[in-house]
Every structure is written in C-alpha cells, then in structure tokens.
XYZ file of N, CA, C and O in Angstrom:
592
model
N 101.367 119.768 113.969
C 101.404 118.737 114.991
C 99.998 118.179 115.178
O 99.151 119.049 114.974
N 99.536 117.086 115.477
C 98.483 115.971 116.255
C 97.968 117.212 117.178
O 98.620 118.028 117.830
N 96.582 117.061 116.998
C 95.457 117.055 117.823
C 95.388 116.048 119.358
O 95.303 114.821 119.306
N 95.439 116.760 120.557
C 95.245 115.277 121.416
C 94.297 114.743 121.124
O 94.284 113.570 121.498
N 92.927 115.260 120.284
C 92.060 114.465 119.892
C 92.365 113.380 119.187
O 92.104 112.208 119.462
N 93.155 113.991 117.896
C 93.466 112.807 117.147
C 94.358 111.784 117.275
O 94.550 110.788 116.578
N 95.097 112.352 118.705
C 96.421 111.422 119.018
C 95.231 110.162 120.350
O 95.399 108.975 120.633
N 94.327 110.990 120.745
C 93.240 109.642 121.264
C 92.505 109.126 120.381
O 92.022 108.063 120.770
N 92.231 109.399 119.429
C 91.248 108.356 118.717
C 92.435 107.240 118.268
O 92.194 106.033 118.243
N 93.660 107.770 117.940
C 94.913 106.777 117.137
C 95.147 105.510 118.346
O 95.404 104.307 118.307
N 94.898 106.541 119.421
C 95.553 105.302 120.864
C 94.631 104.260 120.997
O 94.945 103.074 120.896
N 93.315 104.736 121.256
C 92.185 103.848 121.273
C 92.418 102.448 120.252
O 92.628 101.286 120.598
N 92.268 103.153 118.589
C 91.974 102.831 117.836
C 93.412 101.500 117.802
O 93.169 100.362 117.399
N 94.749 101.885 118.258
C 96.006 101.083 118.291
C 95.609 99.648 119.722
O 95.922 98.458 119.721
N 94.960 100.335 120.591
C 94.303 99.395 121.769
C 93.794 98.640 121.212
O 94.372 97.557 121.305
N 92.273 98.610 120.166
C 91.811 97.409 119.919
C 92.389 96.170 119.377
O 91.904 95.039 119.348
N 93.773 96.704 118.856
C 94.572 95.699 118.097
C 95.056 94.762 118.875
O 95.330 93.617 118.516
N 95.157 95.144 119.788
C 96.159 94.031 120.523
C 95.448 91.973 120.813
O 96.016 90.883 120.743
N 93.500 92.556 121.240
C 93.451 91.065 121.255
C 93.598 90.359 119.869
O 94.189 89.285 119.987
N 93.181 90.696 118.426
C 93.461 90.327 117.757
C 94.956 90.092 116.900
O 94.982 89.356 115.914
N 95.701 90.523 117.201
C 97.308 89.841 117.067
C 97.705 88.614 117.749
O 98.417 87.661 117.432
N 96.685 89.087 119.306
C 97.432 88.006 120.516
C 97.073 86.662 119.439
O 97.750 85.798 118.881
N 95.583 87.030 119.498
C 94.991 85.660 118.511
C 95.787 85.215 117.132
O 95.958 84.001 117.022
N 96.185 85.870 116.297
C 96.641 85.740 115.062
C 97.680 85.040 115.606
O 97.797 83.860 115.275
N 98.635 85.632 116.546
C 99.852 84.535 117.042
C 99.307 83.377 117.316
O 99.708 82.468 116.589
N 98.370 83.027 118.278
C 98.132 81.666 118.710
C 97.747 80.960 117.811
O 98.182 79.809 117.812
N 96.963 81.298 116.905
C 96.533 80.747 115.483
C 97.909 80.363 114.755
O 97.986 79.135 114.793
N 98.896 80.842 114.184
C 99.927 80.769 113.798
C 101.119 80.020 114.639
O 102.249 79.572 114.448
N 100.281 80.146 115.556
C 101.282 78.836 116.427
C 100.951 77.741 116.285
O 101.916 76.978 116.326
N 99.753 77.126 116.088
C 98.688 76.241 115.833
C 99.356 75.539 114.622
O 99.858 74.436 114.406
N 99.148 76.601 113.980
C 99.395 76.201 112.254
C 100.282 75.603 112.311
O 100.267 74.384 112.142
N 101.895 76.652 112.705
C 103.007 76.044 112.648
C 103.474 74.375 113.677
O 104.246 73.477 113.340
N 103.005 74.452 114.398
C 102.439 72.811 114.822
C 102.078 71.704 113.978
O 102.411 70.520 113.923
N 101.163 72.577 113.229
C 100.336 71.260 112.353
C 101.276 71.296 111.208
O 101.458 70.110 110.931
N 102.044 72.110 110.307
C 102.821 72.257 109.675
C 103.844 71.073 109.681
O 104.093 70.304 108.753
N 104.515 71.110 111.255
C 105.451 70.370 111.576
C 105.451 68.933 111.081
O 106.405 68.360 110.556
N 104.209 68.420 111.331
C 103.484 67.460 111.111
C 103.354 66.981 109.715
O 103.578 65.859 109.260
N 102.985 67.960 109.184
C 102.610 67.325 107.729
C 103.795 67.665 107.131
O 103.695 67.503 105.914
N 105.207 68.190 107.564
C 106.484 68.240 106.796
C 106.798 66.549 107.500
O 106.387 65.770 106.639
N 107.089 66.127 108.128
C 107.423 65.535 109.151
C 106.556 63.858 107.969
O 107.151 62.919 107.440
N 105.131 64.163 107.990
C 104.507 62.698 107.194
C 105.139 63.076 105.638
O 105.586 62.157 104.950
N 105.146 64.533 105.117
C 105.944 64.381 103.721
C 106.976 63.672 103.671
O 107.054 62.792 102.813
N 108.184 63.928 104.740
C 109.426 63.653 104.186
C 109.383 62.508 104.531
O 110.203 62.042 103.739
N 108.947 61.422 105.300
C 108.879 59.943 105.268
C 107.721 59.181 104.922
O 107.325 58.245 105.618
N 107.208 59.526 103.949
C 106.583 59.148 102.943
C 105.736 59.551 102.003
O 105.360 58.642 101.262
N 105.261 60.725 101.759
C 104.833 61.697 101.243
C 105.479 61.811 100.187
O 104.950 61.341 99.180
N 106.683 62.396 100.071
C 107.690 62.812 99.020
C 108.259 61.292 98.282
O 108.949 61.420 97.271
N 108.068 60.367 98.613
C 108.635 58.963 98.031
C 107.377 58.433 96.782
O 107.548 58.115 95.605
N 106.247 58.494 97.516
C 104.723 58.747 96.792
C 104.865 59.605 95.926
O 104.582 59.053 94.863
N 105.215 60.935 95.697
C 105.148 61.704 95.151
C 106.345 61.433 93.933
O 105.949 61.599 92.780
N 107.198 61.192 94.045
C 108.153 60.433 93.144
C 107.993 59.692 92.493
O 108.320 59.828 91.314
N 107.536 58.796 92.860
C 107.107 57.423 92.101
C 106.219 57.732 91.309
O 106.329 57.304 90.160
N 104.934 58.659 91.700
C 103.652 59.144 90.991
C 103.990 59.657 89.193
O 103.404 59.369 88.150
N 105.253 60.559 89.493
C 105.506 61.260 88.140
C 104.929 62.077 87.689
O 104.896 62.230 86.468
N 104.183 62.994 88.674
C 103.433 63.967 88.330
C 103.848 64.871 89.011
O 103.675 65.197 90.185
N 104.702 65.461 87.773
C 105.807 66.884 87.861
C 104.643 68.009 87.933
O 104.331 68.043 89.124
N 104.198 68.537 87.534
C 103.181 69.319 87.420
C 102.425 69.757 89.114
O 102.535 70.671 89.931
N 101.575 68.356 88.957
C 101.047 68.318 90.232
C 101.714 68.921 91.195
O 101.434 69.954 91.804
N 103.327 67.652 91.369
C 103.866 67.917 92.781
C 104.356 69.303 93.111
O 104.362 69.857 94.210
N 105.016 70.032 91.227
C 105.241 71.396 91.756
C 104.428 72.372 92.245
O 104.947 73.069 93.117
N 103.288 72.631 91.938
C 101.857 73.224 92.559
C 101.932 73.322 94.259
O 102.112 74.274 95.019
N 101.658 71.552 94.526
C 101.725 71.863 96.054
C 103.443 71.710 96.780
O 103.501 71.476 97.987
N 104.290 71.802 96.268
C 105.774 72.200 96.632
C 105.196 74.069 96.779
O 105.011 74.622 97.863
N 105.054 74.573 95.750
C 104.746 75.806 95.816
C 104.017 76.316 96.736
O 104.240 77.478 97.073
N 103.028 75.606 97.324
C 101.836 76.390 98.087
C 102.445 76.085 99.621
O 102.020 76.717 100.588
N 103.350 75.188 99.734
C 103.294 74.597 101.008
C 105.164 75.649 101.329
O 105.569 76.100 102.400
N 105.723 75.692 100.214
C 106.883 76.279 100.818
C 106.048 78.167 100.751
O 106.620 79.014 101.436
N 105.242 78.453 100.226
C 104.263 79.826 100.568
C 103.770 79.964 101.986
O 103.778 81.055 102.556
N 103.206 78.503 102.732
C 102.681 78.654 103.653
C 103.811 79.040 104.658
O 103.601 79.892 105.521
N 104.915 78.456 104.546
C 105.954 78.244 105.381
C 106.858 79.765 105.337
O 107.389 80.375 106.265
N 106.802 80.021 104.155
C 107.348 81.652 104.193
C 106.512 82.370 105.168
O 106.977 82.605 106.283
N 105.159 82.790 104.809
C 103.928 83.457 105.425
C 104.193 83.343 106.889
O 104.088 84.305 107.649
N 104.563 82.059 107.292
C 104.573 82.178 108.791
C 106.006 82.641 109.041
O 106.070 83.111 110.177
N 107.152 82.686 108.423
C 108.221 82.976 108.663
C 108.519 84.437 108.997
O 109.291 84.946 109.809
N 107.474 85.058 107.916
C 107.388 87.038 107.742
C 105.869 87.297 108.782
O 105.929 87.842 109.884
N 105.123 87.002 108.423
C 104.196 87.683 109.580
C 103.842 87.590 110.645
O 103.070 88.358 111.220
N 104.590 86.187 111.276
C 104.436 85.815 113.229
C 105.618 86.934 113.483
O 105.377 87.854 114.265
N 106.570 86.875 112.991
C 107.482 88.294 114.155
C 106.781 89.195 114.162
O 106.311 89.542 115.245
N 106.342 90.137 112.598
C 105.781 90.890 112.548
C 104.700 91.458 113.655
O 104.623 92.615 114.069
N 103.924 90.381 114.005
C 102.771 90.156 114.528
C 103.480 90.208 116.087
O 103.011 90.934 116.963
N 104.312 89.600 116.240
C 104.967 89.662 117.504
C 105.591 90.947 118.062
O 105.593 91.420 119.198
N 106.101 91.345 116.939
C 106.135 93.004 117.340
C 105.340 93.776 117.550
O 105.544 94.440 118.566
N 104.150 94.076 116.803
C 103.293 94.688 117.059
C 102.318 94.022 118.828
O 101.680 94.749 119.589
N 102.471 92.996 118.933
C 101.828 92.549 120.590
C 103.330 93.047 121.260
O 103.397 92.604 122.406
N 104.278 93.656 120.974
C 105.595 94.426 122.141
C 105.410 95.551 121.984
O 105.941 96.266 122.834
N 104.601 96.264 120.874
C 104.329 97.335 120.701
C 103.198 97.855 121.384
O 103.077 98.892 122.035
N 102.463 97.031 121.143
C 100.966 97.846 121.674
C 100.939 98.322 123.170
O 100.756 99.474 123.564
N 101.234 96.821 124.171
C 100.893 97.348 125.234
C 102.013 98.059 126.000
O 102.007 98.109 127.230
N 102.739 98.473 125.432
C 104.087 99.059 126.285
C 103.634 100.858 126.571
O 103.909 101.546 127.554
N 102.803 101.274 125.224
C 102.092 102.636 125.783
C 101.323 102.461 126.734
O 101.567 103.443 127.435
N 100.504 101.842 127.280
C 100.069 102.054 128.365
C 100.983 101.816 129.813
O 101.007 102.411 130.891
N 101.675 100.699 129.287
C 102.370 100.625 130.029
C 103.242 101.736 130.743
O 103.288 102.024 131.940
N 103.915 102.273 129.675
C 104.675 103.442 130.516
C 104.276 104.356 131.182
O 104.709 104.892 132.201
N 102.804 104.641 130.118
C 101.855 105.387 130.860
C 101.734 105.480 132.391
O 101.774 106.501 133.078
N 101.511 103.659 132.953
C 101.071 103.376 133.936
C 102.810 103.544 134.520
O 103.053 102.835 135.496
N 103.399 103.975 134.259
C 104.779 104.021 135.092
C 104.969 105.496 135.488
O 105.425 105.781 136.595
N 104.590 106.518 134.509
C 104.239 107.509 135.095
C 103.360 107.616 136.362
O 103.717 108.264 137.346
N 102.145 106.918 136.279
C 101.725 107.339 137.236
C 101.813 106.838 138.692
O 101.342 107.301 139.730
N 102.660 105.611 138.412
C 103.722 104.963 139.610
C 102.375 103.643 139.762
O 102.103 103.035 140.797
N 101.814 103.501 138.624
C 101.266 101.776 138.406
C 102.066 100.653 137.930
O 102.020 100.145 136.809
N 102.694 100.375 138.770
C 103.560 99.312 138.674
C 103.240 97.829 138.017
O 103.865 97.117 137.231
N 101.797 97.674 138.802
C 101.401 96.182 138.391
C 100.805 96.458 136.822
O 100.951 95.502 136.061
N 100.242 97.493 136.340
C 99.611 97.449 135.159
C 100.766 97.444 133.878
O 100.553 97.011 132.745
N 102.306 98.171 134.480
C 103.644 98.290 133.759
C 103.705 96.826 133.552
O 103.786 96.431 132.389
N 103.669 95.713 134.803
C 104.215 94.844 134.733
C 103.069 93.838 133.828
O 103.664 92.940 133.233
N 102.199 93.831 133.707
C 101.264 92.973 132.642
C 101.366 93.414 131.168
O 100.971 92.732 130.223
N 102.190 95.162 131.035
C 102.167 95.147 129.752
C 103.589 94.562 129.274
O 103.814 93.932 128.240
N 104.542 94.951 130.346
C 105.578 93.938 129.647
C 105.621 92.438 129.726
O 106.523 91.761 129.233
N 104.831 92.077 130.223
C 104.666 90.438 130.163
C 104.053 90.237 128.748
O 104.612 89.689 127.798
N 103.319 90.554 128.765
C 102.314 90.768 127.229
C 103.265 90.821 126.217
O 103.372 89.936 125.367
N 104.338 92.358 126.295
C 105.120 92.379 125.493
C 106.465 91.252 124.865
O 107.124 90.994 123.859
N 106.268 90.882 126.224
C 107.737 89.640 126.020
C 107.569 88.215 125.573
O 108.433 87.504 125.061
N 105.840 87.792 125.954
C 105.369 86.773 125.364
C 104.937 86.784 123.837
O 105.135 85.865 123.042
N 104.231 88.150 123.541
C 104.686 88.181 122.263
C 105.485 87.965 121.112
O 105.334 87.408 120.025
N 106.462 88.636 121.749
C 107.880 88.733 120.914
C 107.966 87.396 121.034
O 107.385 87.087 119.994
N 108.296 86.261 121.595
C 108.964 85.187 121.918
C 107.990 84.160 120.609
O 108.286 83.472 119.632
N 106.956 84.504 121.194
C 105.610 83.570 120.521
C 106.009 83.941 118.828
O 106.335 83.101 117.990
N 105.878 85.459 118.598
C 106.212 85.750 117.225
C 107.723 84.937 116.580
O 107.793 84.164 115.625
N 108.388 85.231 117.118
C 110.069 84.712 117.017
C 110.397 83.226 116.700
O 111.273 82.749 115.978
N 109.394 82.614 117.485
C 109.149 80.856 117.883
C 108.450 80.511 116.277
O 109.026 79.993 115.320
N 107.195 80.933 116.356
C 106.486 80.619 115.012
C 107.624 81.127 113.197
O 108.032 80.429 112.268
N 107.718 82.612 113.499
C 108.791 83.012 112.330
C 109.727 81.825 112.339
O 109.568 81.252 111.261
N 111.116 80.863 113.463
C 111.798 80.059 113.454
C 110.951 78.935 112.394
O 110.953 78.634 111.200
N 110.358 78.606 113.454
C 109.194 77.339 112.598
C 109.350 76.910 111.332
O 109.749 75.855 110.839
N 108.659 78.709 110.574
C 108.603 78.644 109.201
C 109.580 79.068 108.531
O 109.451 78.889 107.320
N 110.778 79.706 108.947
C 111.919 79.749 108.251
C 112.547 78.303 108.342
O 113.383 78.329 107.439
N 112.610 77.051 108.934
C 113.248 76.065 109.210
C 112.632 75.307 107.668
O 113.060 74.826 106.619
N 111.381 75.585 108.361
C 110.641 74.475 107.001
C 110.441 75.069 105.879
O 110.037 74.344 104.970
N 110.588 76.109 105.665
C 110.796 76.810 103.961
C 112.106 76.258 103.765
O 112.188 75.537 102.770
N 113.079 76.387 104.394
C 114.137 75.779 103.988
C 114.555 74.153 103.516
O 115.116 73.615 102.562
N 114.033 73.818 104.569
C 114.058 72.152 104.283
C 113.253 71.599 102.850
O 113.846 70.954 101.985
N 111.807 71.969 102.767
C 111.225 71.687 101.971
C 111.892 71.994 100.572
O 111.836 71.129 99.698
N 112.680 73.503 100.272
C 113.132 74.273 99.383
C 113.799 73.079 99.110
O 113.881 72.832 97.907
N 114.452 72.017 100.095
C 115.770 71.405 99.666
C 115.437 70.043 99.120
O 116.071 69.505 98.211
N 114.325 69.486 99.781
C 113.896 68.029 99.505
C 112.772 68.119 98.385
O 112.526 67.028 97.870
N 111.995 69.261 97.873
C 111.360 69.718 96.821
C 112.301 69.850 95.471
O 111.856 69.597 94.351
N 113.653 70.276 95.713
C 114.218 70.639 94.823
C 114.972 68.941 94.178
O 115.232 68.506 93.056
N 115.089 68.433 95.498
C 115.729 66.960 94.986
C 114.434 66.087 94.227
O 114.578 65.649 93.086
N 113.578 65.957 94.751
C 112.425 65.258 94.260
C 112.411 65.444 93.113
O 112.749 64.604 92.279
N 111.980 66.683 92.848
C 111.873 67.634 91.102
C 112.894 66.838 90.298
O 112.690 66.196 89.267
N 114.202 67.028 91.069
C 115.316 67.160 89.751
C 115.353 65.602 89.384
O 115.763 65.156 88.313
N 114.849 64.839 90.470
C 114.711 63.292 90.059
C 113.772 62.647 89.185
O 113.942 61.730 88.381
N 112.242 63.628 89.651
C 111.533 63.172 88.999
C 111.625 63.632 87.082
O 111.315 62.827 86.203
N 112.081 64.975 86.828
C 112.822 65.393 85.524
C 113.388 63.993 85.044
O 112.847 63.098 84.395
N 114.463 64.087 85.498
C 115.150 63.160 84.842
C 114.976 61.527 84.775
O 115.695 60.881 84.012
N 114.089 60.948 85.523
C 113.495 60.055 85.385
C 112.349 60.079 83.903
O 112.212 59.316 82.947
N 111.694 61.327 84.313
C 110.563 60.926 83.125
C 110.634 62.387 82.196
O 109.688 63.164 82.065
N 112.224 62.577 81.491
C 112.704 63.426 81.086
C 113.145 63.343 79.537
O 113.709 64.298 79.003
C-alpha cells in the first residue's frame, strides 16, 4: 500500500494541475471559436477557390491538417474537462468532511464548469470533423474527376 507520504506528494503534485487544464480549456475554447470561423469562410468560399485551383495535392494536405485540428479538439477538451471534475472534487470532499461547505461548493462549481466547457469544445470539434470530412470528400472527388 501508499505511503501517506507518497499519497501527499501525488495530491499536491495532482493540485498543480488544475490551473493549467482550466487554461488548456479556455484556450481550446478560443480555438474552437476561431475554427468556427474559418470552417464557416471555407465553405462559402474557400472550398469553391480551392476547386477551381486544381490543386489536388495541395488541397488534400490542408483538408488533412484542418480535419486533425478538429479531431484534437474533439478527443482532448472532454478529456481535459474531466480531469478539471476530477481534480477539485478531492478537496472538495475533503472539505465536506470537515463540514466546509463553501470550499465543497467552489470545487463543484469548478467541477461542473469544466465538464460543460470540455463537452462544449469536444461538440465543436466533432461537428466540424464531420462536416469538413463531408465537403472535403466532395471537393476531392470533383476535383479528380475534373482533372482526372
């Protein structure tokens, strides 16, 4: 069995994580914002440019990188969102033991904005991996057979 030593250095060491997730979410919320955006200028006019251009090569490259980006946020904002429902709920209970109510109640706030924030961003990028998957795949098969 764990050392309480080593089960405090693990707790500590699980504490520092939390501002940096909070951040990684907000960052990834950011992204997926700006994302929106540049799916949003692709598909009404971006992808028509890109057609006409005939540069199969090219366009598959950044089809590739951009339906990557859109996965990435799809798998690691929940992820990330779990781990901000995870972290502060040990102290939290902690603080329920000792009949700290208000400190219970900031870690589940923490915890629930997390999750939501993670959940919101993962949606995001599962929406637009998909879409792109679909209007990438039409582009391609047009531009093939156009200059095929």
């Amino acid at each position: 069995m764990l050392s309480s030593q080593s089960i405090g250095v693990m707790h500590h060491l699980v504490g520092f994580l939390l501002e940096p997730v909070i951040w990684a979410l907000m960052l990834f919320a950011a992204l997926s914002i700006i994302d929106i955006g540049i799916a949003l200028a692709e598909r009404f006019s971006g992808l028509k440019k890109w057609q006409a251009s005939g540069q199969v090569e090219a366009f598959e490259k950044l089809a590739f990188k951009r339906i990557e980006r859109s996965d990435f946020l799809a798998r690691i904002a929940p992820m990330l969102g779990l781990m901000g429902t995870l972290i502060p709920l040990g102290p939290g209970l902690s603080a329920l033991g000792n009949g700290e109510l208000s400190i219970l109640t900031t870690a589940m706030s923490v915890a629930f904005d997390t999750t939501v924030l993670g959940l919101f961003v993962g949606i995001i990028g599962f929406v637009l991996g998909r879409l792109r998957r679909r209007w990438y795949d039409e582009i391609l098969t047009t531009m093939e057979q156009a200059h095929g």
